[in-house]
Amino acid sequence: MSEANDEPLPPLDLRLTQESLDDLYDHAPCGYCSCLPDGTLVKLNQTLLTWLGYTRHELVARQSLQQLLTVGGRLHYESYAAPLLLLQGQVRELSYSLRRKDGSGLPVLLNASLLRDFDGLPLVVRVTLFDITERRKYEQELLRAKAEAEAQREQLALVNEQLVAKNEQLLRLNADLDNFVYTASHDLKQPINNMAGLFEELKRTATFHDPTAANMVGMFEQALQQILGTIAGLTEVVQQQRQIEHLPVEAEDLQAFTEEIIRSLQSSTEHEPAEFTLDFAAAPRLRMARPALHSLLYNLLSNALKYTVPGRQPHIRISTEWANGEILLRVQDNGRGIDLQRHGQELFQMFRRFHHDVAGSGMGLYLVQRLVHQAGGRIQVESTVGQGTTFRVFLPQ
């Protein structure tokens, strides 16, 4: 024998070996009953009697198993369970509700087996019943949660349909607006050009003796140039939008692409010499239609150069990084900045300008936001007056 088998067994309470089989039957954690083939009850354990609230005398030989069931359960038992018992001798896990003496219901799972005599005739049906009150509550809670989820799903589907319809409506309105803007700017362009030509001829041939005439002529010329700039800006926005919609999306090398834009800006004499810092190590390539990316960077960088602080060398930093599956393109300058508390709501609106001493049409930021939204991205702005502005452009890849 092994050393383990030589160890003495722990002492046992001998009362555990003296349990009565009748006591085990009567106080089992489930209900037991026996009935004749017609359902007449002949024996029940105390557990089942306690559940139902009956005495043994009230049920044995006086009621049948079917009478303990609800009307629907009785019909199911007689039409399904009883024939199945005769056919195969047992049924398993049938869900019924027992009627207690006080009229309340008790959900149970029923298992039953049929015993036959020596001649093969049905003798007795032994039934085991399990209380599934908690299980039924859990199932009802699941059904309630499922119904609520289904209602929410239907509500979300309805809301989604409404959003799709509104989005389609907005797309149609946007397209109509673009067509209107394009048509209006095109139709206005020729009369305004004719007016400008006539005004130039008037300045060349006419003589003005009024000392205030020269000032008025200058004001008229300035207004005329503003109208021409507005028409040109409107035409550019619509034309660029239409062109980009049909262009392929390509992965552009940001270093070379940005350097090319910087060279074109530095060749212009209207901008202060600036120091540029490029850092594209985290995300060196960006997928976007080439003209859209060019317009996006060109407008941000040209604004950074235009709105510099006099006497301060412009320092512009352009960088990228990954942010939750998107590329964050950051353009930061040390220029005049924008009072976002006053102008934040109108920052990207058409023709909005916040530094009127600097020439511009007020179309640049409007076009930037439109290009970003068209690419499925978003844009954020941080700015401090007198210190500079940072544009953060998030673009999906």
PDB file of C-alpha atoms in Angstrom, residues 16-209:
ATOM      1  CA  LEU A  16     -24.752  11.503   8.104  1.00  0.00           C
ATOM      2  CA  THR A  17     -24.854   7.757   7.379  1.00  0.00           C
ATOM      3  CA  GLN A  18     -28.199   7.290   9.114  1.00  0.00           C
ATOM      4  CA  GLU A  19     -30.386   9.557   6.903  1.00  0.00           C
ATOM      5  CA  SER A  20     -33.838   8.166   6.116  1.00  0.00           C
ATOM      6  CA  LEU A  21     -34.744   7.619   2.474  1.00  0.00           C
ATOM      7  CA  ASP A  22     -38.239   8.835   3.259  1.00  0.00           C
ATOM      8  CA  ASP A  23     -36.797  12.019   4.716  1.00  0.00           C
ATOM      9  CA  LEU A  24     -34.620  12.513   1.627  1.00  0.00           C
ATOM     10  CA  TYR A  25     -37.706  12.083  -0.560  1.00  0.00           C
ATOM     11  CA  ASP A  26     -39.906  14.380   1.495  1.00  0.00           C
ATOM     12  CA  HIS A  27     -37.441  17.243   1.874  1.00  0.00           C
ATOM     13  CA  ALA A  28     -35.602  17.078  -1.442  1.00  0.00           C
ATOM     14  CA  PRO A  29     -34.822  20.462  -3.055  1.00  0.00           C
ATOM     15  CA  CYS A  30     -37.271  19.591  -5.849  1.00  0.00           C
ATOM     16  CA  GLY A  31     -40.887  18.458  -5.936  1.00  0.00           C
ATOM     17  CA  TYR A  32     -41.735  14.751  -6.332  1.00  0.00           C
ATOM     18  CA  CYS A  33     -45.090  13.194  -7.021  1.00  0.00           C
ATOM     19  CA  SER A  34     -46.471   9.900  -8.350  1.00  0.00           C
ATOM     20  CA  CYS A  35     -49.755   9.511 -10.147  1.00  0.00           C
ATOM     21  CA  LEU A  36     -51.800   6.903 -11.941  1.00  0.00           C
ATOM     22  CA  PRO A  37     -51.761   6.789 -15.749  1.00  0.00           C
ATOM     23  CA  ASP A  38     -54.894   8.986 -15.768  1.00  0.00           C
ATOM     24  CA  GLY A  39     -53.101  11.575 -13.626  1.00  0.00           C
ATOM     25  CA  THR A  40     -54.678  10.845 -10.231  1.00  0.00           C
ATOM     26  CA  LEU A  41     -52.200  11.788  -7.531  1.00  0.00           C
ATOM     27  CA  VAL A  42     -51.143   8.981  -5.207  1.00  0.00           C
ATOM     28  CA  LYS A  43     -48.012  10.370  -3.572  1.00  0.00           C
ATOM     29  CA  LEU A  44     -46.374  13.821  -3.104  1.00  0.00           C
ATOM     30  CA  ASN A  45     -43.318  14.904  -1.161  1.00  0.00           C
ATOM     31  CA  GLN A  46     -43.428  17.625   1.456  1.00  0.00           C
ATOM     32  CA  THR A  47     -41.433  20.043  -0.714  1.00  0.00           C
ATOM     33  CA  LEU A  48     -44.166  20.045  -3.365  1.00  0.00           C
ATOM     34  CA  LEU A  49     -46.923  20.349  -0.775  1.00  0.00           C
ATOM     35  CA  THR A  50     -45.153  23.341   0.769  1.00  0.00           C
ATOM     36  CA  TRP A  51     -44.810  24.991  -2.626  1.00  0.00           C
ATOM     37  CA  LEU A  52     -48.505  24.518  -3.396  1.00  0.00           C
ATOM     38  CA  GLY A  53     -49.909  25.232   0.063  1.00  0.00           C
ATOM     39  CA  TYR A  54     -52.001  22.057   0.164  1.00  0.00           C
ATOM     40  CA  THR A  55     -52.101  19.254   2.722  1.00  0.00           C
ATOM     41  CA  ARG A  56     -51.494  15.718   1.591  1.00  0.00           C
ATOM     42  CA  HIS A  57     -55.099  14.813   2.423  1.00  0.00           C
ATOM     43  CA  GLU A  58     -56.424  17.522   0.050  1.00  0.00           C
ATOM     44  CA  LEU A  59     -54.583  16.118  -2.970  1.00  0.00           C
ATOM     45  CA  VAL A  60     -53.929  12.371  -2.721  1.00  0.00           C
ATOM     46  CA  ALA A  61     -56.662  10.440  -4.568  1.00  0.00           C
ATOM     47  CA  ARG A  62     -58.738  13.634  -4.805  1.00  0.00           C
ATOM     48  CA  GLN A  63     -57.018  15.612  -7.544  1.00  0.00           C
ATOM     49  CA  SER A  64     -54.998  14.836 -10.642  1.00  0.00           C
ATOM     50  CA  LEU A  65     -51.715  16.219 -11.835  1.00  0.00           C
ATOM     51  CA  GLN A  66     -53.559  17.990 -14.638  1.00  0.00           C
ATOM     52  CA  GLN A  67     -55.730  19.871 -12.128  1.00  0.00           C
ATOM     53  CA  LEU A  68     -52.586  21.412 -10.613  1.00  0.00           C
ATOM     54  CA  LEU A  69     -51.728  22.989 -13.975  1.00  0.00           C
ATOM     55  CA  THR A  70     -53.113  26.135 -15.584  1.00  0.00           C
ATOM     56  CA  VAL A  71     -55.658  25.722 -18.364  1.00  0.00           C
ATOM     57  CA  GLY A  72     -53.026  26.066 -21.066  1.00  0.00           C
ATOM     58  CA  GLY A  73     -50.672  23.704 -19.264  1.00  0.00           C
ATOM     59  CA  ARG A  74     -53.435  21.127 -18.852  1.00  0.00           C
ATOM     60  CA  LEU A  75     -54.202  21.171 -22.565  1.00  0.00           C
ATOM     61  CA  HIS A  76     -50.518  20.804 -23.407  1.00  0.00           C
ATOM     62  CA  TYR A  77     -50.029  17.953 -20.939  1.00  0.00           C
ATOM     63  CA  GLU A  78     -53.033  15.966 -22.191  1.00  0.00           C
ATOM     64  CA  SER A  79     -52.348  16.578 -25.900  1.00  0.00           C
ATOM     65  CA  TYR A  80     -48.553  16.299 -25.866  1.00  0.00           C
ATOM     66  CA  ALA A  81     -46.922  15.066 -22.664  1.00  0.00           C
ATOM     67  CA  ALA A  82     -49.297  12.174 -21.871  1.00  0.00           C
ATOM     68  CA  PRO A  83     -49.167  10.665 -25.393  1.00  0.00           C
ATOM     69  CA  LEU A  84     -45.376  11.093 -25.458  1.00  0.00           C
ATOM     70  CA  LEU A  85     -45.108   9.264 -22.121  1.00  0.00           C
ATOM     71  CA  LEU A  86     -47.066   6.327 -23.521  1.00  0.00           C
ATOM     72  CA  LEU A  87     -44.949   6.345 -26.664  1.00  0.00           C
ATOM     73  CA  GLN A  88     -41.412   6.639 -25.300  1.00  0.00           C
ATOM     74  CA  GLY A  89     -41.822   6.269 -21.535  1.00  0.00           C
ATOM     75  CA  GLN A  90     -40.452   9.663 -20.516  1.00  0.00           C
ATOM     76  CA  VAL A  91     -40.569  13.426 -21.095  1.00  0.00           C
ATOM     77  CA  ARG A  92     -37.916  15.962 -20.195  1.00  0.00           C
ATOM     78  CA  GLU A  93     -37.862  19.668 -19.224  1.00  0.00           C
ATOM     79  CA  LEU A  94     -41.402  20.688 -20.106  1.00  0.00           C
ATOM     80  CA  SER A  95     -42.210  24.184 -18.848  1.00  0.00           C
ATOM     81  CA  TYR A  96     -45.503  24.537 -16.943  1.00  0.00           C
ATOM     82  CA  SER A  97     -47.041  26.759 -14.299  1.00  0.00           C
ATOM     83  CA  LEU A  98     -48.587  25.108 -11.221  1.00  0.00           C
ATOM     84  CA  ARG A  99     -51.621  26.650  -9.520  1.00  0.00           C
ATOM     85  CA  ARG A 100     -51.105  27.138  -5.805  1.00  0.00           C
ATOM     86  CA  LYS A 101     -53.989  26.900  -3.369  1.00  0.00           C
ATOM     87  CA  ASP A 102     -54.080  30.693  -3.057  1.00  0.00           C
ATOM     88  CA  GLY A 103     -54.462  31.014  -6.850  1.00  0.00           C
ATOM     89  CA  SER A 104     -50.941  32.229  -7.565  1.00  0.00           C
ATOM     90  CA  GLY A 105     -48.707  30.546 -10.115  1.00  0.00           C
ATOM     91  CA  LEU A 106     -45.441  28.678  -9.701  1.00  0.00           C
ATOM     92  CA  PRO A 107     -43.296  28.195 -12.837  1.00  0.00           C
ATOM     93  CA  VAL A 108     -41.707  24.712 -12.967  1.00  0.00           C
ATOM     94  CA  LEU A 109     -39.808  22.363 -15.253  1.00  0.00           C
ATOM     95  CA  LEU A 110     -41.413  18.916 -15.395  1.00  0.00           C
ATOM     96  CA  ASN A 111     -39.594  15.621 -15.937  1.00  0.00           C
ATOM     97  CA  ALA A 112     -41.634  12.431 -15.911  1.00  0.00           C
ATOM     98  CA  SER A 113     -41.132   8.711 -16.489  1.00  0.00           C
ATOM     99  CA  LEU A 114     -43.739   5.967 -16.977  1.00  0.00           C
ATOM    100  CA  LEU A 115     -43.419   2.627 -15.164  1.00  0.00           C
ATOM    101  CA  ARG A 116     -45.202  -0.459 -16.596  1.00  0.00           C
ATOM    102  CA  ASP A 117     -46.241  -3.716 -14.930  1.00  0.00           C
ATOM    103  CA  PHE A 118     -45.079  -7.185 -15.933  1.00  0.00           C
ATOM    104  CA  ASP A 119     -47.668  -7.260 -18.714  1.00  0.00           C
ATOM    105  CA  GLY A 120     -46.407  -3.969 -20.131  1.00  0.00           C
ATOM    106  CA  LEU A 121     -49.427  -2.006 -19.066  1.00  0.00           C
ATOM    107  CA  PRO A 122     -48.972   1.537 -17.683  1.00  0.00           C
ATOM    108  CA  LEU A 123     -48.717   1.374 -13.906  1.00  0.00           C
ATOM    109  CA  VAL A 124     -47.534   4.702 -12.467  1.00  0.00           C
ATOM    110  CA  VAL A 125     -46.062   8.022 -13.599  1.00  0.00           C
ATOM    111  CA  ARG A 126     -43.208   9.441 -11.535  1.00  0.00           C
ATOM    112  CA  VAL A 127     -42.864  13.197 -11.817  1.00  0.00           C
ATOM    113  CA  THR A 128     -40.033  15.512 -10.807  1.00  0.00           C
ATOM    114  CA  LEU A 129     -40.688  19.286 -10.648  1.00  0.00           C
ATOM    115  CA  PHE A 130     -38.049  22.037 -10.428  1.00  0.00           C
ATOM    116  CA  ASP A 131     -38.890  25.566  -9.281  1.00  0.00           C
ATOM    117  CA  ILE A 132     -37.760  27.970 -12.033  1.00  0.00           C
ATOM    118  CA  THR A 133     -39.147  31.189 -10.576  1.00  0.00           C
ATOM    119  CA  GLU A 134     -35.773  32.958 -10.718  1.00  0.00           C
ATOM    120  CA  ARG A 135     -35.048  31.552 -14.146  1.00  0.00           C
ATOM    121  CA  ARG A 136     -38.434  32.768 -15.396  1.00  0.00           C
ATOM    122  CA  LYS A 137     -37.734  36.241 -13.988  1.00  0.00           C
ATOM    123  CA  TYR A 138     -34.388  36.247 -15.750  1.00  0.00           C
ATOM    124  CA  GLU A 139     -36.007  35.123 -19.012  1.00  0.00           C
ATOM    125  CA  GLN A 140     -38.692  37.796 -18.705  1.00  0.00           C
ATOM    126  CA  GLU A 141     -36.017  40.382 -18.019  1.00  0.00           C
ATOM    127  CA  LEU A 142     -34.148  39.237 -21.119  1.00  0.00           C
ATOM    128  CA  LEU A 143     -37.336  39.454 -23.166  1.00  0.00           C
ATOM    129  CA  ARG A 144     -38.038  42.930 -21.790  1.00  0.00           C
ATOM    130  CA  ALA A 145     -34.488  44.033 -22.553  1.00  0.00           C
ATOM    131  CA  LYS A 146     -34.768  42.521 -26.034  1.00  0.00           C
ATOM    132  CA  ALA A 147     -38.054  44.358 -26.636  1.00  0.00           C
ATOM    133  CA  GLU A 148     -36.500  47.627 -25.460  1.00  0.00           C
ATOM    134  CA  ALA A 149     -33.453  47.044 -27.649  1.00  0.00           C
ATOM    135  CA  GLU A 150     -35.700  46.294 -30.612  1.00  0.00           C
ATOM    136  CA  ALA A 151     -37.718  49.454 -29.964  1.00  0.00           C
ATOM    137  CA  GLN A 152     -34.510  51.479 -29.721  1.00  0.00           C
ATOM    138  CA  ARG A 153     -33.207  49.852 -32.887  1.00  0.00           C
ATOM    139  CA  GLU A 154     -36.390  50.783 -34.728  1.00  0.00           C
ATOM    140  CA  GLN A 155     -36.170  54.308 -33.333  1.00  0.00           C
ATOM    141  CA  LEU A 156     -32.528  54.596 -34.391  1.00  0.00           C
ATOM    142  CA  ALA A 157     -33.415  53.243 -37.828  1.00  0.00           C
ATOM    143  CA  LEU A 158     -36.124  55.908 -38.123  1.00  0.00           C
ATOM    144  CA  VAL A 159     -33.738  58.637 -36.979  1.00  0.00           C
ATOM    145  CA  ASN A 160     -31.118  57.340 -39.413  1.00  0.00           C
ATOM    146  CA  GLU A 161     -33.635  57.457 -42.263  1.00  0.00           C
ATOM    147  CA  GLN A 162     -34.494  61.020 -41.321  1.00  0.00           C
ATOM    148  CA  LEU A 163     -30.806  61.955 -41.185  1.00  0.00           C
ATOM    149  CA  VAL A 164     -30.188  60.355 -44.582  1.00  0.00           C
ATOM    150  CA  ALA A 165     -33.147  62.250 -46.028  1.00  0.00           C
ATOM    151  CA  LYS A 166     -31.935  65.531 -44.496  1.00  0.00           C
ATOM    152  CA  ASN A 167     -28.385  64.849 -45.723  1.00  0.00           C
ATOM    153  CA  GLU A 168     -29.683  64.241 -49.249  1.00  0.00           C
ATOM    154  CA  GLN A 169     -31.712  67.432 -48.993  1.00  0.00           C
ATOM    155  CA  LEU A 170     -28.641  69.361 -47.818  1.00  0.00           C
ATOM    156  CA  LEU A 171     -26.576  67.905 -50.642  1.00  0.00           C
ATOM    157  CA  ARG A 172     -29.200  69.022 -53.147  1.00  0.00           C
ATOM    158  CA  LEU A 173     -29.378  72.469 -51.568  1.00  0.00           C
ATOM    159  CA  ASN A 174     -25.582  72.695 -51.559  1.00  0.00           C
ATOM    160  CA  ALA A 175     -25.426  71.711 -55.220  1.00  0.00           C
ATOM    161  CA  ASP A 176     -28.162  74.236 -56.060  1.00  0.00           C
ATOM    162  CA  LEU A 177     -26.302  76.891 -54.097  1.00  0.00           C
ATOM    163  CA  ASP A 178     -23.062  76.118 -55.935  1.00  0.00           C
ATOM    164  CA  ASN A 179     -24.865  76.341 -59.272  1.00  0.00           C
ATOM    165  CA  PHE A 180     -26.460  79.622 -58.246  1.00  0.00           C
ATOM    166  CA  VAL A 181     -23.161  81.083 -57.043  1.00  0.00           C
ATOM    167  CA  TYR A 182     -21.369  79.971 -60.190  1.00  0.00           C
ATOM    168  CA  THR A 183     -24.101  81.320 -62.479  1.00  0.00           C
ATOM    169  CA  ALA A 184     -24.403  84.599 -60.582  1.00  0.00           C
ATOM    170  CA  SER A 185     -20.647  85.197 -60.516  1.00  0.00           C
ATOM    171  CA  HIS A 186     -20.389  84.310 -64.203  1.00  0.00           C
ATOM    172  CA  ASP A 187     -23.275  86.597 -65.177  1.00  0.00           C
ATOM    173  CA  LEU A 188     -21.953  89.478 -63.062  1.00  0.00           C
ATOM    174  CA  LYS A 189     -18.386  89.201 -64.264  1.00  0.00           C
ATOM    175  CA  GLN A 190     -18.924  90.679 -67.748  1.00  0.00           C
ATOM    176  CA  PRO A 191     -20.937  93.754 -66.675  1.00  0.00           C
ATOM    177  CA  ILE A 192     -18.416  94.487 -63.901  1.00  0.00           C
ATOM    178  CA  ASN A 193     -15.522  94.166 -66.371  1.00  0.00           C
ATOM    179  CA  ASN A 194     -17.355  96.541 -68.725  1.00  0.00           C
ATOM    180  CA  MET A 195     -17.829  98.960 -65.831  1.00  0.00           C
ATOM    181  CA  ALA A 196     -14.139  98.733 -64.968  1.00  0.00           C
ATOM    182  CA  GLY A 197     -13.198  99.442 -68.593  1.00  0.00           C
ATOM    183  CA  LEU A 198     -15.524 102.421 -68.760  1.00  0.00           C
ATOM    184  CA  PHE A 199     -14.130 103.736 -65.484  1.00  0.00           C
ATOM    185  CA  GLU A 200     -10.557 103.474 -66.788  1.00  0.00           C
ATOM    186  CA  GLU A 201     -11.586 105.371 -69.930  1.00  0.00           C
ATOM    187  CA  LEU A 202     -13.309 107.979 -67.773  1.00  0.00           C
ATOM    188  CA  LYS A 203     -10.172 108.518 -65.703  1.00  0.00           C
ATOM    189  CA  ARG A 204      -8.092 108.842 -68.856  1.00  0.00           C
ATOM    190  CA  THR A 205     -10.270 111.363 -70.676  1.00  0.00           C
ATOM    191  CA  ALA A 206     -12.225 113.293 -68.058  1.00  0.00           C
ATOM    192  CA  THR A 207     -11.019 116.296 -66.097  1.00  0.00           C
ATOM    193  CA  PHE A 208     -12.320 116.830 -62.577  1.00  0.00           C
ATOM    194  CA  HIS A 209     -12.220 120.368 -61.145  1.00  0.00           C
TER     195      HIS A 209
END
